[in-house]
Coordinates of C-alpha atoms and ligand atoms in Angstrom, one line a residue:
X1 CA 0.0 0.0 0.0
X2 CA 1.4 3.4 -1.0
X3 CA 1.4 6.4 1.4
X4 CA -1.3 8.1 -0.6
X5 CA -3.6 5.1 -0.4
X6 CA -3.1 4.9 3.3
X7 CA -3.9 8.6 3.6
X8 CA -7.2 8.4 1.7
X9 CA -8.1 5.2 3.6
X10 CA -7.6 7.1 6.9
X11 CA -9.6 10.0 5.6
X12 CA -12.5 7.7 4.7
X13 CA -12.3 6.0 8.1
X14 CA -12.4 9.4 9.8
X15 CA -15.5 10.4 7.8
X16 CA -17.1 7.1 8.6
X17 CA -16.3 7.4 12.3
X18 CA -17.6 11.0 12.4
X19 CA -20.9 9.8 10.8
X20 CA -21.2 7.0 13.3
X21 CA -20.5 9.4 16.2
X22 CA -23.1 11.7 14.8
X23 CA -25.7 8.9 14.6
X24 CA -24.8 7.7 18.1
X25 CA -25.1 11.2 19.5
X26 CA -28.5 11.7 17.8
X27 CA -29.8 8.2 18.9
X28 CA -28.8 8.7 22.6
X29 CA -30.3 12.2 22.6
X30 CA -27.1 14.0 23.3
X31 CA -27.8 17.3 21.4
X32 CA -29.7 20.5 21.7
X33 CA -31.8 19.4 18.7
X34 CA -33.1 16.3 20.5
X35 CA -33.6 18.3 23.7
X36 CA -35.8 20.7 21.7
X37 CA -37.8 17.7 20.3
X38 CA -38.4 16.4 23.8
X39 CA -39.5 19.8 25.0
X40 CA -41.9 20.1 22.1
X41 CA -43.3 16.7 23.2
X42 CA -43.6 18.1 26.7
X43 CA -45.4 21.2 25.3
X44 CA -48.1 19.1 23.5
X45 CA -48.3 16.8 26.5
X46 CA -49.1 19.8 28.7
X47 CA -51.5 21.4 26.1
X48 CA -53.5 18.1 25.9
X49 CA -54.0 18.1 29.6
X50 CA -54.6 21.8 30.1
X51 CA -57.1 22.9 27.5
X52 CA -58.2 26.1 29.3
X53 CA -55.4 27.7 31.2
X54 CA -52.0 27.6 29.5
X55 CA -48.7 28.5 31.1
X56 CA -45.6 30.1 29.6
X57 CA -44.8 26.8 27.7
X58 CA -47.6 27.7 25.2
X59 CA -45.2 30.3 23.7
X60 CA -42.3 27.8 23.1
X61 CA -41.5 28.4 19.4
X62 CA -39.7 26.0 17.1
X63 CA -38.1 28.9 15.3
X64 CA -35.9 29.7 18.3
X65 CA -33.4 27.8 20.4
X66 CA -35.0 26.2 23.4
X67 CA -32.5 28.1 25.5
X68 CA -34.5 31.2 24.7
X69 CA -37.8 29.7 25.8
X70 CA -39.5 30.8 29.0
X71 CA -38.8 28.4 31.9
X72 CA -35.9 26.7 30.2
X73 CA -32.4 26.8 31.5
X74 CA -29.3 25.8 29.4
X75 CA -25.6 25.3 30.2
X76 CA -23.5 28.5 29.8
X77 CA -22.5 27.8 26.2
X78 CA -26.1 27.1 25.2
X79 CA -25.4 23.6 23.9
X80 CA -27.7 21.6 26.1
X81 CA -30.9 22.0 28.1
X82 CA -30.1 21.6 31.8
X83 CA -33.2 22.9 33.6
X84 CA -37.0 23.3 33.5
X85 CA -38.8 25.7 35.8
X86 CA -42.6 25.5 35.3
X87 CA -43.7 26.4 38.8
X88 CA -46.8 28.5 39.3
X89 CA -48.1 27.6 35.8
X90 CA -51.6 26.1 36.6
X91 CA -50.5 22.7 35.3
X92 CA -52.9 19.8 35.8
X93 CA -52.6 16.1 34.8
X94 CA -49.9 13.6 35.4
X95 CA -46.2 14.3 35.3
X96 CA -44.5 14.1 31.9
X97 CA -43.0 10.6 31.5
X98 CA -40.0 11.3 29.3
X99 CA -37.7 13.7 31.2
X100 CA -35.0 11.1 31.1
X101 CA -34.6 11.9 27.3
X102 CA -33.1 15.2 28.4
X103 CA -29.8 13.6 29.4
X104 CA -28.2 16.7 30.9
X105 CA -31.2 17.7 33.0
X106 CA -30.1 18.8 36.5
X107 CA -32.9 21.2 37.6
X108 CA -36.6 20.4 37.6
X109 CA -39.2 22.6 39.3
X110 CA -42.9 21.9 38.8
X111 CA -43.9 23.2 42.2
X112 CA -47.2 24.9 43.0
X113 CA -49.4 23.3 40.3
X114 CA -52.1 20.7 40.5
X115 CA -50.1 17.7 39.1
X116 CA -51.7 14.4 40.0
X117 CA -51.0 10.7 39.6
X118 CA -47.8 8.9 40.6
X119 CA -44.2 9.9 40.0
X120 CA -43.3 8.0 36.8
X121 CA -40.4 5.5 36.9
X122 CA -38.9 7.6 34.1
X123 CA -38.1 10.4 36.5
X124 CA -35.8 8.1 38.5
X125 CA -33.7 7.7 35.4
X126 CA -32.7 11.4 35.3
X127 CA -29.5 10.5 36.9
X128 CA -27.9 14.0 36.6
X129 CA -30.8 15.6 38.5
X130 CA -29.6 17.9 41.4
X131 CA -32.6 19.9 42.2
X132 CA -36.2 18.5 42.2
X133 CA -39.1 20.5 43.4
X134 CA -42.6 19.0 43.1
X135 CA -44.0 20.7 46.2
X136 CA -47.6 21.9 46.4
X137 CA -49.2 19.4 44.0
X138 CA -51.5 16.4 44.5
X139 CA -49.1 13.6 43.7
X140 CA -50.0 10.1 45.0
X141 CA -48.4 6.7 45.2
X142 CA -45.2 5.5 46.7
X143 CA -41.7 7.0 46.5
X144 CA -38.8 5.4 44.8
X145 CA -36.1 7.9 43.7
X146 CA -33.2 5.4 44.0
X147 CA -32.0 6.2 40.5
X148 CA -31.1 9.8 41.5
X149 CA -27.8 9.6 43.3
X150 CA -26.8 13.2 42.5
X151 CA -29.8 15.0 44.1
X152 CA -28.8 18.0 46.3
X153 CA -32.2 19.5 46.9
X154 CA -35.5 17.6 47.1
X155 CA -38.8 19.2 47.9
X156 CA -41.9 17.0 47.8
X157 CA -43.8 18.9 50.5
X158 CA -47.6 19.2 50.4
X159 CA -48.6 16.2 48.3
X160 CA -50.3 12.9 49.0
X161 CA -47.4 10.5 48.7
X162 CA -47.7 7.4 50.8
X163 CA -45.8 4.3 51.9
X164 CA -42.4 4.2 53.6
X165 CA -39.3 6.0 52.4
X166 CA -36.8 3.0 52.5
X167 CA -36.6 2.7 48.7
X168 CA -35.3 6.2 48.5
X169 CA -33.3 6.8 51.7
X170 CA -30.4 6.2 52.0
X171 CA -29.9 5.4 48.3
X172 CA -30.2 9.0 47.2
X173 CA -28.3 10.4 50.2
X174 CA -24.8 10.9 48.9
X175 CA -25.1 14.5 47.9
X176 CA -28.4 15.5 49.5
X177 CA -28.4 18.9 51.4
X178 CA -32.1 19.7 51.6
X179 CA -34.9 17.1 51.9
X180 CA -38.4 18.3 52.5
X181 CA -41.1 15.7 52.4
X182 CA -43.4 17.3 54.9
X183 CA -47.2 17.2 54.6
X184 CA -47.6 14.0 52.8
X185 CA -49.0 10.6 53.9
X186 CA -45.8 8.8 54.5
X187 CA -45.6 5.9 57.0
X188 CA -43.0 3.6 58.5
X189 CA -39.8 4.1 60.3
X190 CA -37.2 6.9 59.9
X191 CA -34.4 5.7 62.3
X192 CA -32.3 3.9 59.7
X193 CA -32.8 6.2 56.7
X194 CA -30.5 9.2 57.1
X195 CA -27.2 8.0 58.7
X196 CA -25.4 8.0 55.3
X197 CA -26.7 11.4 54.3
X198 CA -23.4 13.1 55.3
X199 CA -24.1 16.4 53.6
X200 CA -27.7 16.8 54.8
X201 CA -28.5 20.1 56.5
X202 CA -32.2 20.5 56.4
X203 CA -34.6 17.6 56.9
X204 CA -38.3 18.2 57.2
X205 CA -40.5 15.1 57.8
X206 CA -43.3 16.9 59.6
X207 CA -47.1 16.2 59.1
X208 CA -46.9 12.6 58.0
X209 CA -47.6 9.3 59.7
X210 CA -44.0 8.2 60.5
X211 CA -43.8 5.8 63.4
X212 CA -41.1 4.1 65.5
X213 CA -38.2 5.9 67.2
X214 CA -36.3 9.0 66.3
X215 CA -33.1 8.9 64.1
X216 CA -30.2 9.2 66.5
X217 CA -27.9 11.2 64.3
X218 CA -30.1 14.3 63.9
X219 CA -27.9 16.7 65.8
X220 CA -25.4 17.3 63.0
X221 CA -28.2 18.9 60.9
X222 CA -29.0 22.6 61.0
X223 CA -32.8 21.9 60.9
X224 CA -34.7 18.8 61.9
X225 CA -38.4 18.7 62.0
X226 CA -40.6 15.7 62.7
X227 CA -43.6 17.5 64.1
X228 CA -47.0 15.9 63.7
X229 CA -46.1 12.3 63.3
X230 CA -46.6 9.3 65.6
X231 CA -43.0 8.8 66.7
X232 CA -42.4 7.3 70.2
X233 CA -39.5 6.5 72.6
X234 CA -37.1 8.7 74.5
X235 CA -34.7 11.4 73.5
X236 CA -31.4 10.3 75.2
X237 CA -28.4 12.4 76.3
X238 CA -25.9 11.1 73.7
X239 CA -28.1 12.4 70.9
X240 CA -26.8 15.9 71.7
X241 CA -23.0 15.7 71.0
X242 CA -20.5 18.4 71.6
X243 CA -20.7 19.0 67.8
X244 CA -24.4 19.6 67.8
X245 CA -25.1 21.9 64.8
X246 CA -28.9 22.4 65.3
X247 CA -30.5 25.7 64.7
X248 CA -34.0 24.4 64.6
X249 CA -35.3 21.3 66.4
X250 CA -39.0 20.6 66.2
X251 CA -40.3 17.4 67.8
X252 CA -43.8 18.7 68.5
X253 CA -47.0 16.6 68.4
X254 CA -45.5 13.1 68.7
X255 CA -45.5 10.5 71.4
X256 CA -42.0 11.1 72.9
X257 CA -41.7 10.5 76.6
X258 CA -39.3 10.6 79.5
X259 CA -37.0 13.4 80.6
X260 CA -35.5 15.8 78.1
X261 CA -31.7 15.8 78.2
X262 CA -29.7 18.7 79.7
X263 CA -27.2 18.0 76.9
X264 CA -29.4 20.1 74.6
X265 CA -27.1 22.9 75.8
X266 CA -24.4 21.4 73.5
X267 CA -26.4 23.0 70.7
X268 CA -25.0 26.5 71.0
X269 CA -26.5 27.7 67.7
X270 CA -30.1 26.7 68.6
X271 CA -32.7 29.3 67.7
X272 CA -35.9 27.3 67.9
X273 CA -36.8 24.4 70.2
X274 CA -40.3 23.0 70.0
X275 CA -41.2 20.1 72.2
X276 CA -44.9 20.9 72.4
X277 CA -47.5 18.1 72.6
X278 CA -45.5 15.1 73.7
X279 CA -45.3 13.2 77.0
X280 CA -41.9 14.6 78.2
X281 CA -41.7 14.6 82.0
X282 CA -39.3 15.4 84.8
X283 CA -37.6 18.8 85.2
X284 CA -37.1 21.2 82.4
X285 CA -33.4 21.3 82.0
X286 CA -32.1 24.5 83.4
X287 CA -29.2 24.4 80.9
X288 CA -31.7 25.5 78.2
X289 CA -31.1 29.0 79.7
X290 CA -27.5 28.9 78.7
X291 CA -28.3 28.8 74.9
X292 CA -27.9 32.5 74.3
X293 CA -29.4 32.7 70.8
X294 CA -32.6 30.9 71.6
X295 CA -35.5 32.9 70.2
X296 CA -38.4 30.5 70.5
X297 CA -39.1 27.7 73.1
X298 CA -42.2 25.7 73.2
X299 CA -42.6 23.2 76.1
X300 CA -46.3 23.2 76.6
X301 CA -48.7 20.2 76.6
X302 CA -46.2 17.9 78.2
X303 CA -45.8 16.6 81.7
X304 CA -42.8 18.7 82.8
X305 CA -42.5 19.6 86.4
X306 CA -41.8 23.1 87.7
X307 CA -38.8 23.3 90.1
X308 CA -39.1 20.6 92.7
X309 CA -42.8 20.8 93.0
X310 CA -45.0 18.1 91.5
X311 CA -47.5 20.5 89.8
X312 CA -47.5 20.3 86.0
X313 CA -47.7 23.9 84.8
X314 CA -48.8 25.6 81.7
X315 CA -46.1 26.3 79.1
X316 CA -46.2 27.6 75.6
Ligands
NAG1 C1 -38.6 10.1 24.6 O1 -38.1 11.1 23.8 C2 -37.2 10.5 22.8 C3 -36.5 11.7 22.1 O2 -37.5 12.6 21.6 C4 -37.9 9.6 21.9 O3 -37.1 9.0 20.9 C5 -38.6 8.5 22.7 O4 -39.5 7.7 21.9 C6 -39.5 9.1 23.8 N1 -40.0 8.1 24.7 C7 -41.2 8.0 25.1 C8 -41.5 6.9 26.0 O5 -42.0 8.9 24.8
NAG2 C1 -42.5 31.7 15.9 O1 -41.6 32.7 15.6 C2 -41.6 33.1 14.2 C3 -40.5 34.1 14.0 O2 -40.5 35.1 14.9 C4 -43.0 33.7 13.9 O3 -43.0 34.0 12.5 C5 -44.0 32.6 14.2 O4 -45.3 33.2 14.0 C6 -43.9 32.1 15.6 N1 -44.8 31.0 15.8 C7 -45.6 30.9 16.8 C8 -46.5 29.7 16.8 O5 -45.8 31.8 17.6
NAG3 C1 -20.3 23.4 26.8 O1 -20.2 23.4 28.3 C2 -20.2 22.1 28.8 C3 -20.2 22.3 30.3 O2 -21.2 23.1 30.8 C4 -19.0 21.3 28.3 O3 -19.1 20.0 28.9 C5 -19.1 21.2 26.8 O4 -17.9 20.6 26.3 C6 -19.2 22.6 26.2 N1 -19.4 22.5 24.8 C7 -18.8 23.3 23.9 C8 -19.1 23.0 22.4 O5 -18.0 24.2 24.2
NAG4 C1 -38.6 29.5 38.8 O1 -39.8 30.2 38.5 C2 -40.4 30.9 39.6 C3 -41.7 31.5 39.2 O2 -41.6 32.0 37.9 C4 -39.3 31.9 40.1 O3 -39.9 32.6 41.3 C5 -38.0 31.2 40.5 O4 -37.1 32.2 40.8 C6 -37.5 30.4 39.3 N1 -36.3 29.7 39.6 C7 -35.2 29.7 38.9 C8 -34.1 28.9 39.4 O5 -35.1 30.3 37.8
NAG5 C1 -49.2 29.2 44.1 O1 -49.4 29.9 42.9 C2 -50.6 30.8 43.0 C3 -50.7 31.4 41.7 O2 -50.8 30.4 40.7 C4 -50.3 31.8 44.1 O3 -51.5 32.6 44.3 C5 -50.1 31.1 45.4 O4 -49.7 32.0 46.4 C6 -48.9 30.1 45.3 N1 -48.8 29.3 46.5 C7 -47.6 29.2 47.2 C8 -47.7 28.4 48.4 O5 -46.6 29.7 46.8
NAG6 C1 -55.0 29.6 36.9 O1 -56.3 29.0 36.9 C2 -57.3 29.7 37.5 C3 -58.6 28.9 37.6 O2 -58.3 27.6 38.1 C4 -57.5 31.0 36.8 O3 -58.4 31.8 37.4 C5 -56.2 31.8 36.7 O4 -56.3 32.9 35.8 C6 -55.1 30.9 36.1 N1 -53.8 31.6 36.2 C7 -52.9 31.7 35.2 C8 -51.7 32.4 35.4 O5 -53.2 31.1 34.1
NAG7 C1 -40.1 24.7 46.0 O1 -41.1 25.4 45.5 C2 -41.9 26.1 46.4 C3 -43.1 26.8 45.7 O2 -42.7 27.3 44.5 C4 -41.0 27.1 47.1 O3 -41.8 27.9 48.1 C5 -39.9 26.4 47.8 O4 -39.0 27.3 48.4 C6 -39.1 25.5 46.9 N1 -38.2 24.6 47.6 C7 -36.9 24.7 47.6 C8 -36.2 23.8 48.5 O5 -36.3 25.5 46.9
NAG8 C1 -36.8 1.1 43.1 O1 -36.5 1.4 41.7 C2 -35.3 0.7 41.3 C3 -35.0 1.1 39.9 O2 -35.0 2.5 39.8 C4 -35.5 -0.8 41.4 O3 -34.3 -1.5 41.1 C5 -35.9 -1.2 42.9 O4 -36.3 -2.5 42.9 C6 -37.1 -0.3 43.3 N1 -37.4 -0.6 44.7 C7 -38.6 -0.9 45.1 C8 -38.7 -1.2 46.6 O5 -39.6 -1.0 44.4
NAG9 C1 -40.8 22.4 53.9 O1 -41.9 22.8 53.1 C2 -43.0 23.4 53.8 C3 -44.2 23.6 52.9 O2 -43.8 23.8 51.6 C4 -42.4 24.7 54.4 O3 -43.4 25.4 55.1 C5 -41.2 24.4 55.3 O4 -40.6 25.6 55.8 C6 -40.2 23.6 54.6 N1 -39.1 23.2 55.5 C7 -37.9 23.5 55.4 C8 -36.9 23.0 56.4 O5 -37.5 24.3 54.5
NAG10 C1 -52.4 9.0 59.4 O1 -53.1 7.8 59.3 C2 -54.5 7.8 59.7 C3 -55.0 6.4 59.9 O2 -54.6 5.6 58.8 C4 -55.2 8.7 58.7 O3 -56.6 8.8 59.1 C5 -54.6 10.0 58.7 O4 -55.2 10.8 57.6 C6 -53.1 10.0 58.4 N1 -52.6 11.3 58.5 C7 -51.8 11.9 57.6 C8 -51.3 13.2 57.9 O5 -51.6 11.4 56.5
NAG11 C1 -53.3 8.3 54.2 O1 -53.3 6.9 54.0 C2 -54.3 6.1 54.7 C3 -54.1 4.7 54.4 O2 -52.8 4.3 54.5 C4 -55.6 6.6 54.2 O3 -56.6 6.0 55.0 C5 -55.8 8.1 54.4 O4 -56.9 8.6 53.8 C6 -54.6 8.8 53.7 N1 -54.7 10.3 54.0 C7 -54.4 11.2 53.1 C8 -54.5 12.6 53.7 O5 -54.2 11.0 52.0
NAG12 C1 -51.5 17.9 73.2 O1 -50.8 17.3 72.2 C2 -51.5 16.2 71.6 C3 -50.6 15.7 70.5 O2 -49.4 15.2 71.0 C4 -52.8 16.6 71.0 O3 -53.5 15.5 70.5 C5 -53.6 17.3 72.1 O4 -54.8 17.8 71.5 C6 -52.9 18.4 72.7 N1 -53.6 19.0 73.8 C7 -54.1 20.3 73.8 C8 -54.8 20.8 75.0 O5 -53.9 21.0 72.8

């Protein structure tokens, strides 16, 4: 083979490989053009289910790049769609079931609509998702987000999701910073779910039907709320370590009992402590007074004793 022949053979191979690469990219959805197609599918999906009131998506126009469409976020060089923000858009019907075709999607906000039905299995295949906000909808069914290991912010508050949370926690814990699943219909235990969530700072589990005992590691969070559940058991002294990081602790309206530990004074940054509506008894730990930043303290509707008398007294 001469040098010239080898050269043109190489050129042909390069052209061939480029074609293959192009086809592969198109097939796997790795381009702005396929992102656009998926979003146009989303638009007609939403239009079909919302014949009367349309949101901003109705203006999405094929003649423009999707990066210029209202509610769409792209990466900085405008080569891929990375986010969808359609909160406050009066959207009804089920959640779109092909978000995973947007392979660079990292931000999804459909909060404050009236989306119903279950979370489709497809959503759990959006493995680059970092921010998911579906709060203030009427979503049902059980939760399994185990395919989302990169989540940092999760807000599912104010929906009707039921069942336990073991299929999602701890599997999505690695990078999670905020988890708000308050005001749903969750049940089951919480004590083994969050130990591996080493970056977690804000955990709101309030207004569900969680049962069993408290999660022992909660004092490294900034905010921990489990109010309005059916948790039981005692809160023991080792739960408040010298590294306690809590700013907000809300245990109100559960079935906790026994004395409340004086070690709460380890939580030097505490701003709000709410123990209202449990069966705590014994003396109120005087050490609470040493937490200088404490702004709000709710101790009422328990069985605490005042000083060394035996008379329960009114506290709010
Ligand atoms: C999802 O979108 C891709 C790209 O547009 C398309 O090829 C695929 O058929 C869609 N899948 C479903 C289930 O709609
Ligand atoms: C899309 O934009 C083009 C160019 O500005 C315009 O001519 C067309 O009417 C628009 N289409 C829709 C459906 O708004
Ligand atoms: C665009 O930016 C992304 C990161 O956001 C990068 O991965 C990609 O290579 C860039 N593409 C081009 C064509 O510059
Ligand atoms: C999402 O949209 C809402 C309402 O339009 C807006 O308040 C919010 O700032 C948006 N979020 C982002 C990240 O653009
Ligand atoms: C939800 O959106 C509506 C407007 O569509 C607004 O009036 C309402 O205040 C919002 N609710 C919340 C909790 O943000
Ligand atoms: C949302 O829907 C309500 C009726 O359900 C309507 O009154 C309101 O104008 C709609 N808002 C928008 C922004 O479309
Ligand atoms: C989720 O959306 C709601 C309503 O739009 C908003 O109030 C809330 O702050 C958002 N949650 C997070 C964690 O950003
Ligand atoms: C949760 O979904 C994953 C796939 O995303 C699946 O492998 C797993 O079995 C599911 N778990 C349960 C409890 O359904
Ligand atoms: C969780 O969501 C509810 C309702 O959307 C909100 O009131 C609450 O402040 C949120 N919790 C945290 C820790 O952000
Ligand atoms: C808790 O469970 C009870 C009994 O199953 C039910 O009546 C109640 O509505 C549930 N509460 C919440 C907040 O889901
Ligand atoms: C919560 O789930 C229970 C059954 O597990 C059901 O009886 C109850 O109506 C549900 N409550 C809400 C508010 O969805
Ligand atoms: C005290 O708290 C419990 C919940 O733990 C609640 O059921 C009860 O109604 C509360 N009592 C008063 C007087 O509010």
